[in-house]
C-alpha atoms as an extended CHARMM CRD file, in Angstrom:
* protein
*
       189  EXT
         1         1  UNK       CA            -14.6610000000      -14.2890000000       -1.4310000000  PROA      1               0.0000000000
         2         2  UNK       CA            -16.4500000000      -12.9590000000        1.5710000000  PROA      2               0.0000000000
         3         3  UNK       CA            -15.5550000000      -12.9830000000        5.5510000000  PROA      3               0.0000000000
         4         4  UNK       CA            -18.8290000000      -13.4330000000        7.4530000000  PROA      4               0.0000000000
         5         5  UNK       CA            -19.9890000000      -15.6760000000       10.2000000000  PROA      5               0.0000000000
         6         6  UNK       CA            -16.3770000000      -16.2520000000       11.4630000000  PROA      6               0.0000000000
         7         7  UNK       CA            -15.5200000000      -18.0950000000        7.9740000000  PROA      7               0.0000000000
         8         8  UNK       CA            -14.5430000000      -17.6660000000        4.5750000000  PROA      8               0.0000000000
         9         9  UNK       CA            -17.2130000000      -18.5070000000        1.7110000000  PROA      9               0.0000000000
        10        10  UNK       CA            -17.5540000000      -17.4470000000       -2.1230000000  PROA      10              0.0000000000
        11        11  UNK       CA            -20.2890000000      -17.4840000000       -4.5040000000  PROA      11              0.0000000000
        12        12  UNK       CA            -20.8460000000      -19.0160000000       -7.1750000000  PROA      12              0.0000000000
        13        13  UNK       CA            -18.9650000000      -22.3860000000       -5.8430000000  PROA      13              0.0000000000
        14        14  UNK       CA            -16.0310000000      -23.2000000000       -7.8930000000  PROA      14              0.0000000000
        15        15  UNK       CA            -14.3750000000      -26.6620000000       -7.7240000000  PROA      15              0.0000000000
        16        16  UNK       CA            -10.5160000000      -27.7830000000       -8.5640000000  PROA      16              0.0000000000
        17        17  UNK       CA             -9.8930000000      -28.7700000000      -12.1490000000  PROA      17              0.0000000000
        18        18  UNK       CA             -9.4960000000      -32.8440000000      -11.9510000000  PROA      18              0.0000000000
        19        19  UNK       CA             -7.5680000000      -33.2920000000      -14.6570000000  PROA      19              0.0000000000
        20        20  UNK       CA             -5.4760000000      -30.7310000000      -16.2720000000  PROA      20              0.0000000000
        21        21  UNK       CA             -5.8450000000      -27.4410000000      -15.6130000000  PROA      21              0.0000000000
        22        22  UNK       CA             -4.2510000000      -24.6400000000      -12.6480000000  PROA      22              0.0000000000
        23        23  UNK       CA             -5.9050000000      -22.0920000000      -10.5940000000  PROA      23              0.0000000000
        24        24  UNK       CA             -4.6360000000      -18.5590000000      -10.1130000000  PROA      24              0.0000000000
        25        25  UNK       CA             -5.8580000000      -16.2790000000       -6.7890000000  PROA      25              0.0000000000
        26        26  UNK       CA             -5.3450000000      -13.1280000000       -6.5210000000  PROA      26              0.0000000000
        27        27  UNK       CA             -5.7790000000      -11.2070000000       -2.8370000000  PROA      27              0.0000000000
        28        28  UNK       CA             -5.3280000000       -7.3920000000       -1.6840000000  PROA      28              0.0000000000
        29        29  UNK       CA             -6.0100000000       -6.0520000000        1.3140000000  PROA      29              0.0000000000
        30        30  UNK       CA             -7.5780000000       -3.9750000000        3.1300000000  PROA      30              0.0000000000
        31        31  UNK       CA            -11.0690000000       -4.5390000000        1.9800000000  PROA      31              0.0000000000
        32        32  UNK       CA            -13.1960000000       -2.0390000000       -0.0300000000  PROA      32              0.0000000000
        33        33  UNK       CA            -16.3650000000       -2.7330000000       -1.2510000000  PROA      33              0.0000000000
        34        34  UNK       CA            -15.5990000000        0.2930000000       -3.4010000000  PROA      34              0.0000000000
        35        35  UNK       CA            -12.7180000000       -2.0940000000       -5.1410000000  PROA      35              0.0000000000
        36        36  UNK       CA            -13.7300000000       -3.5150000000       -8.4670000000  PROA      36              0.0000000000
        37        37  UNK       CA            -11.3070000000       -6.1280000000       -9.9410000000  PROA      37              0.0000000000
        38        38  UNK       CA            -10.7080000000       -6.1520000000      -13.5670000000  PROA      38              0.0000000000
        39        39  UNK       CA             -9.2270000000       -9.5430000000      -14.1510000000  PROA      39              0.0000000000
        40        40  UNK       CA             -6.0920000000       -9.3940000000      -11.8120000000  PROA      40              0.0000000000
        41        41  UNK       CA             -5.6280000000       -5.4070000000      -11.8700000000  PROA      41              0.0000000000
        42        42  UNK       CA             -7.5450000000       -2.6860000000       -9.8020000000  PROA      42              0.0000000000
        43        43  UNK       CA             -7.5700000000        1.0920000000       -9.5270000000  PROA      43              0.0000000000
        44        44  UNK       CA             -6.3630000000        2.2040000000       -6.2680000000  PROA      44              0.0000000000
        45        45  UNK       CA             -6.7590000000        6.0650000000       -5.5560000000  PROA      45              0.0000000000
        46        46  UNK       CA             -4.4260000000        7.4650000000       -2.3470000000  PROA      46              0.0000000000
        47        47  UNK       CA             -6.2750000000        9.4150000000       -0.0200000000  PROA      47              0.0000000000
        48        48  UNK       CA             -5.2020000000       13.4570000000       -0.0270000000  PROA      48              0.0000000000
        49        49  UNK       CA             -5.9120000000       12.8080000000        3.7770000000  PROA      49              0.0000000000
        50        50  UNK       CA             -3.0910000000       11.3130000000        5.4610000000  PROA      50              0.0000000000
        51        51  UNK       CA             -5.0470000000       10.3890000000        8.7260000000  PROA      51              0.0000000000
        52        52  UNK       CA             -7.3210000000        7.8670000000        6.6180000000  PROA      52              0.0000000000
        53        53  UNK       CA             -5.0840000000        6.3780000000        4.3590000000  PROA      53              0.0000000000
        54        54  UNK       CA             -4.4400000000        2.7000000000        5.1820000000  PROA      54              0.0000000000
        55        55  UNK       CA             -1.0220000000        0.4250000000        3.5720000000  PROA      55              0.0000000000
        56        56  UNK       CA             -2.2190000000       -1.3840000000        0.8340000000  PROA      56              0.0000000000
        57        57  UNK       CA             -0.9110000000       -5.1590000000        1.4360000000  PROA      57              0.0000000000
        58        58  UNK       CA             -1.1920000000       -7.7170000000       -2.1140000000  PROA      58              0.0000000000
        59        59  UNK       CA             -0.6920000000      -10.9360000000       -2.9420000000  PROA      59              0.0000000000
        60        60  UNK       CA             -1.0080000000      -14.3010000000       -5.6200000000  PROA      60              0.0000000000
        61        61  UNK       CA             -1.1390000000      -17.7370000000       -5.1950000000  PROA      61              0.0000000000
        62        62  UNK       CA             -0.5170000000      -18.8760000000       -9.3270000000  PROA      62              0.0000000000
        63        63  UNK       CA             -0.4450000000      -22.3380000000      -10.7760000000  PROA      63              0.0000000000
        64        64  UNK       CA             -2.7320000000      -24.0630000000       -7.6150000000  PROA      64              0.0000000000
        65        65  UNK       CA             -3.5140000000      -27.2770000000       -8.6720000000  PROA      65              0.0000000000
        66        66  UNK       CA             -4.9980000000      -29.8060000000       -6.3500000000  PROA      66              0.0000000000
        67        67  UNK       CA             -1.5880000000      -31.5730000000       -6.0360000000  PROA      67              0.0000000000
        68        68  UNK       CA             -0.0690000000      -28.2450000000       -4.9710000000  PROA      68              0.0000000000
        69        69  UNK       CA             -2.5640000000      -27.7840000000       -2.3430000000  PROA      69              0.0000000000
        70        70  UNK       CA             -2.1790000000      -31.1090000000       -0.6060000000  PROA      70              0.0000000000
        71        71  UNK       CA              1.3210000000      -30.3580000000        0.1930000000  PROA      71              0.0000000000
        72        72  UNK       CA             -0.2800000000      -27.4130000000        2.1190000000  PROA      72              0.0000000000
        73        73  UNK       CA             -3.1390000000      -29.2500000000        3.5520000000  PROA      73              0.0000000000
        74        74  UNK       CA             -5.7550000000      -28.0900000000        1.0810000000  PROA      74              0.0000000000
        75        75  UNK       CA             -5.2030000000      -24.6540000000        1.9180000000  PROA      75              0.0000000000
        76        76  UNK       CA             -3.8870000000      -21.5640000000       -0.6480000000  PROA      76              0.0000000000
        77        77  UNK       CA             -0.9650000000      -20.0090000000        1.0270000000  PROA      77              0.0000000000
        78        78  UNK       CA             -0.2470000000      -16.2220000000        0.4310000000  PROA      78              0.0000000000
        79        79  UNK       CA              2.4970000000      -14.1060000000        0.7190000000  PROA      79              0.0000000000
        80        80  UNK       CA              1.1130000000      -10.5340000000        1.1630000000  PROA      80              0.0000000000
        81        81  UNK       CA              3.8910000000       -7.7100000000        0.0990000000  PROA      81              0.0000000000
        82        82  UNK       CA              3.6920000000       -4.0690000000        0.7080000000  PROA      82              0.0000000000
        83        83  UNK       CA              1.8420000000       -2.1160000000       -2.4680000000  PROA      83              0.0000000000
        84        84  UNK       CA              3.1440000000        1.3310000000       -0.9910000000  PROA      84              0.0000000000
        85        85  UNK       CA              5.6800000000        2.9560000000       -0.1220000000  PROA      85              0.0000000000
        86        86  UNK       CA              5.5780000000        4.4360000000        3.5460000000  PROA      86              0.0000000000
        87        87  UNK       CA              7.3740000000        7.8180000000        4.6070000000  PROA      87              0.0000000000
        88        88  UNK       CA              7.8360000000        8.9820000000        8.3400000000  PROA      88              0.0000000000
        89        89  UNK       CA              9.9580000000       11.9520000000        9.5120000000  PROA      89              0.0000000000
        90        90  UNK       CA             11.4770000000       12.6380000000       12.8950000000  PROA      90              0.0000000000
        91        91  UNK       CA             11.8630000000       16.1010000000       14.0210000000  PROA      91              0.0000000000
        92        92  UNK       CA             14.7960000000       16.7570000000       16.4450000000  PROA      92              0.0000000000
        93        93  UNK       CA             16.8900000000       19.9260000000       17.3520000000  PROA      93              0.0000000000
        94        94  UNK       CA             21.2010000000       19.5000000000       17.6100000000  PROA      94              0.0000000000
        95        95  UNK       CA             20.9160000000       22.7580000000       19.9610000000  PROA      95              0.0000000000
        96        96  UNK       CA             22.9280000000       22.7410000000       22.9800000000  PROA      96              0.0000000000
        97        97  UNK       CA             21.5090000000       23.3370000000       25.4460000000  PROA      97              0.0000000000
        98        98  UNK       CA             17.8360000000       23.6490000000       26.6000000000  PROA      98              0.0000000000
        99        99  UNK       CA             16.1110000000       25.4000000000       22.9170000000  PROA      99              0.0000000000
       100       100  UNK       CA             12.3550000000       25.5140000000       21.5030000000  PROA      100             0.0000000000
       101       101  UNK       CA             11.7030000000       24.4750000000       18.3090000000  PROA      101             0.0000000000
       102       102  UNK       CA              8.2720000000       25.2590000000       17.2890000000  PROA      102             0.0000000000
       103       103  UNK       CA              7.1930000000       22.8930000000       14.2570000000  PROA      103             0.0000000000
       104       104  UNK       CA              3.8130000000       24.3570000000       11.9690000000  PROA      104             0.0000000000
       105       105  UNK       CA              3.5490000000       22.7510000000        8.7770000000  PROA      105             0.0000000000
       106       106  UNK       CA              5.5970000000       19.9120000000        6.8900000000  PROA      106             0.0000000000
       107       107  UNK       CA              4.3150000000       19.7620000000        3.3280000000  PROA      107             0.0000000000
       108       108  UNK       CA              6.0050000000       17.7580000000        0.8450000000  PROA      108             0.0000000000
       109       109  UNK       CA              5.5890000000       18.9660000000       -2.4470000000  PROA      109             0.0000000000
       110       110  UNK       CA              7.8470000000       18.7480000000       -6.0810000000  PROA      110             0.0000000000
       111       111  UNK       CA              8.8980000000       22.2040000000       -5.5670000000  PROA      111             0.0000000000
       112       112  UNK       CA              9.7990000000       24.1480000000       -2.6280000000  PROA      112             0.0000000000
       113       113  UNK       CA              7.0020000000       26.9300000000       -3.1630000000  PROA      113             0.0000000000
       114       114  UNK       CA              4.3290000000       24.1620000000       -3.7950000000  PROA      114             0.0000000000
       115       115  UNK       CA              3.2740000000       25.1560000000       -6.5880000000  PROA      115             0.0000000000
       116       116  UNK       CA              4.6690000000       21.3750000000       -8.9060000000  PROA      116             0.0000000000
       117       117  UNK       CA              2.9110000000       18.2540000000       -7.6830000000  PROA      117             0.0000000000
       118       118  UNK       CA              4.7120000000       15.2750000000       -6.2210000000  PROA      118             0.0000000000
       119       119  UNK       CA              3.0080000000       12.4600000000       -5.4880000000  PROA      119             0.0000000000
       120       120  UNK       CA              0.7720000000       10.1860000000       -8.0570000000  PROA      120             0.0000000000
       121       121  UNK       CA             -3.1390000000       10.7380000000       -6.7780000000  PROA      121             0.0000000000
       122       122  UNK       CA             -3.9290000000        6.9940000000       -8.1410000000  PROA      122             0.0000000000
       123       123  UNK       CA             -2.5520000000        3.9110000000      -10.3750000000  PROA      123             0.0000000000
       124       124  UNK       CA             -3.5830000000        0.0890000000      -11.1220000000  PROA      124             0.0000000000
       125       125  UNK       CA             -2.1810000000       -1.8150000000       -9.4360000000  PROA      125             0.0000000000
       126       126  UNK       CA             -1.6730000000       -5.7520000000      -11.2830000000  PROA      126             0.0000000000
       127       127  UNK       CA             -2.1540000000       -8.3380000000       -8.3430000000  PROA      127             0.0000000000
       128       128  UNK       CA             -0.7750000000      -10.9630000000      -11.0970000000  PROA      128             0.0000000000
       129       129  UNK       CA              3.1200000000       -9.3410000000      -10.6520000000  PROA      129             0.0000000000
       130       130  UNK       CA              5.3250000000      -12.2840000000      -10.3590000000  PROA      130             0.0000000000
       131       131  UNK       CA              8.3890000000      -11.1770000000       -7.4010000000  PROA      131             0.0000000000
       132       132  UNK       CA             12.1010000000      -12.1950000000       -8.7430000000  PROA      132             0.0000000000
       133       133  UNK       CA             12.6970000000      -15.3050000000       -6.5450000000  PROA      133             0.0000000000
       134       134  UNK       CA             16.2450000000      -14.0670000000       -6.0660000000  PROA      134             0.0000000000
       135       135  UNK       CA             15.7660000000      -10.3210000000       -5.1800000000  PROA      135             0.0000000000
       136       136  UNK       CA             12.2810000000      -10.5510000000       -4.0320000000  PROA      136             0.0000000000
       137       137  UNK       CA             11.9810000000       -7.1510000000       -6.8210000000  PROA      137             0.0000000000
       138       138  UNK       CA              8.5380000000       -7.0010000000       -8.5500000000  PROA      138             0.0000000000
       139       139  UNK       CA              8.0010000000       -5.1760000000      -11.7500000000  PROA      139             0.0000000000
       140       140  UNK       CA              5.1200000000       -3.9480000000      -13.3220000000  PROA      140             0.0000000000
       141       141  UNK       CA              3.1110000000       -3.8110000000       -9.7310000000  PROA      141             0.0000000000
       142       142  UNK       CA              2.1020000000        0.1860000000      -10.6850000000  PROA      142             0.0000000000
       143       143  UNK       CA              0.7210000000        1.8290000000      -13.8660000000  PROA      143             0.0000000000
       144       144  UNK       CA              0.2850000000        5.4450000000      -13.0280000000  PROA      144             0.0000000000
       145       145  UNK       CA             -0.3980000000        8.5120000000      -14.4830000000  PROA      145             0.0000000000
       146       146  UNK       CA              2.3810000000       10.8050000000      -14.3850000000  PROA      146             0.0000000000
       147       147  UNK       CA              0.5170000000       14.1620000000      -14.9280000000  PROA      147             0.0000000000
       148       148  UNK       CA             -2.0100000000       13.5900000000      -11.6920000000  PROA      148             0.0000000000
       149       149  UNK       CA              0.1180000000       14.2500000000       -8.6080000000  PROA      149             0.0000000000
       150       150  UNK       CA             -0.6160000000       15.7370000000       -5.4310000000  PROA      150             0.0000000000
       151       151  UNK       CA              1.1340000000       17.0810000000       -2.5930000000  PROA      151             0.0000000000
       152       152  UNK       CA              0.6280000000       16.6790000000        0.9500000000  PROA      152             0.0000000000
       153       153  UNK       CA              0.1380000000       18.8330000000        4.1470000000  PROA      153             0.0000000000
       154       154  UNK       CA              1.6190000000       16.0910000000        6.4320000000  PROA      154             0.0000000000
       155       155  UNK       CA              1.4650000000       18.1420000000        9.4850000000  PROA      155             0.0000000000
       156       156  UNK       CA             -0.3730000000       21.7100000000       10.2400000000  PROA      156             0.0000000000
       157       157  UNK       CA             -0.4320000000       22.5960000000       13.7500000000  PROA      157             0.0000000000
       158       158  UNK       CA              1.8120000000       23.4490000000       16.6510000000  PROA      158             0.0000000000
       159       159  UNK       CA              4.1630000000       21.2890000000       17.5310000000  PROA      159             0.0000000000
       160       160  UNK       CA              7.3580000000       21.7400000000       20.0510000000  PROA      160             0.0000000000
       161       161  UNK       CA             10.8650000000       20.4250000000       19.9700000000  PROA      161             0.0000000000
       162       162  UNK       CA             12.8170000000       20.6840000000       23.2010000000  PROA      162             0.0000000000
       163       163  UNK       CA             15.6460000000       18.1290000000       23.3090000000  PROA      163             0.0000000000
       164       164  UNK       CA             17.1220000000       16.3870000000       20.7860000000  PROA      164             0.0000000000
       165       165  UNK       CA             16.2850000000       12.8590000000       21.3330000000  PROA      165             0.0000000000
       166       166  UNK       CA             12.6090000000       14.1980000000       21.1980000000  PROA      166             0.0000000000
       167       167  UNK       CA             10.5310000000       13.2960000000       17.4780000000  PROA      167             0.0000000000
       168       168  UNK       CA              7.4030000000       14.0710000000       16.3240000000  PROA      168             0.0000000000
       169       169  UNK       CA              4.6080000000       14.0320000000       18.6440000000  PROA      169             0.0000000000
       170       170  UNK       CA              2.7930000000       11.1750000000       17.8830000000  PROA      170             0.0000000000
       171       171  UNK       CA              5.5310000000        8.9890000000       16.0050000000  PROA      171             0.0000000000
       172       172  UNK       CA              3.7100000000        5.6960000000       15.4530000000  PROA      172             0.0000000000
       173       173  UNK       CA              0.6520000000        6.8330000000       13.5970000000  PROA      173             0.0000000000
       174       174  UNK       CA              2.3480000000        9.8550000000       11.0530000000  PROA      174             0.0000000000
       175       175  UNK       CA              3.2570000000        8.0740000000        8.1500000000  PROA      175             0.0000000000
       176       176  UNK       CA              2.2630000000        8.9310000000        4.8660000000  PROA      176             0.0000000000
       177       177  UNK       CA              1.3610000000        5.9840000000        2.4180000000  PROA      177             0.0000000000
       178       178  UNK       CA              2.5930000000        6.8800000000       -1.4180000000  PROA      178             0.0000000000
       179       179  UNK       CA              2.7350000000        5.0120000000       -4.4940000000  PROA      179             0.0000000000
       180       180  UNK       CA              6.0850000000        3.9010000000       -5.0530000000  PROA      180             0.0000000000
       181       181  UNK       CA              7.6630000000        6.5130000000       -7.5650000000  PROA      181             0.0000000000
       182       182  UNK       CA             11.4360000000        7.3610000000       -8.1620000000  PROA      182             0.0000000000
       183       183  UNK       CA             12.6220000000       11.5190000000       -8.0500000000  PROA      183             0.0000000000
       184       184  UNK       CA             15.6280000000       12.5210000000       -9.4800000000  PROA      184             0.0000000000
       185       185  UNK       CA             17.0530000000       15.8280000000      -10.9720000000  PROA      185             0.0000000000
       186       186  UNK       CA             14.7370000000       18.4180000000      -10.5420000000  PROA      186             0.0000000000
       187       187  UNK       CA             12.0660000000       16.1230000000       -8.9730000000  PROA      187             0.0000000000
       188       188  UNK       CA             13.9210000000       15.1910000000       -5.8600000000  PROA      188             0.0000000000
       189       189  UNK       CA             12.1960000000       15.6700000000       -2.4400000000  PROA      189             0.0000000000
């Protein structure tokens, strides 16, 4: 399915099963014509560079039939979840007083010398994940490799604290997008 012209259009045309038979969709987003779908899965690689990484948003729309669809007026409805997890940090001082805090680098890393990898470089993500109707969990989203990490220089500059109800500079655009991943022991953050 393609965006163009102000509408939505596919190719080849498909048309609704009449008599038995479903429909499943399947929809990600952002858009990258990079992005080849293998059934209902995809690879998705994280950019090392945290200025151009973008949230990963997914969704699936199973069982359509064209009964189901008339209740909606013939449209697919989707309910896009978060694929990632996002981080954001806040850097204040708790100095009385008037005090400089001069911020250089924030890296996060699995060890504190940088030297173990933290965070998983790519994994497949299955658009076809059905989300526990009570908890809203989903299972299965991620298949990653656990032996290709990377770590991140989040912020390398010069940055200055002064108060503390003062963050980090530019608070609405440093995040850093991650696969979801859980640390423990020796792995925590």
């Amino acid at each position: 399915v393609t965006y163009k012209y102000s509408k939505w259009t596919y190719s080849p045309i498909k048309y609704w099963p009449t008599t038995n038979g479903h429909i499943d969709f399947y929809a990600y987003a952002p858009y990258d014509k990079n992005t080849t779908l293998n059934n209902t899965s995809f690879e998705f690689n994280v950019d090392p560079d945290v200025a151009k990484q973008k949230d990963l948003l997914w969704a699936n729309a199973k069982n359509q039939t064209t009964t189901t669809i008339a209740k909606t007026g013939n449209k697919v409805k989707f309910h896009f979840a978060h694929a990632l997890s996002r981080l954001g940090y806040t850097v204040k001082t708790n100095v009385e007083g008037t005090a400089t805090i001069t911020l250089k680098k924030i890296t996060l890393a699995g060890s504190p010398d940088g030297t173990t990898n933290a965070f998983y470089k790519k994994g497949t993500i299955d658009l076809s994940t059905v989300k526990d109707p009570t908890s809203g969990a989903t299972t299965g989203l991620w298949n990653t490799s656990s032996s290709d990490k990377q770590n991140f220089d989040w912020f390398t500059g010069s940055g200055e604290v002064t108060s503390a109800s003062k963050s980090n500079t530019d608070f609405n655009t440093d995040y850093l997008f991650v696969i979801p991943q859980e640390f423990s022991g020796a792995n925590e953050l």
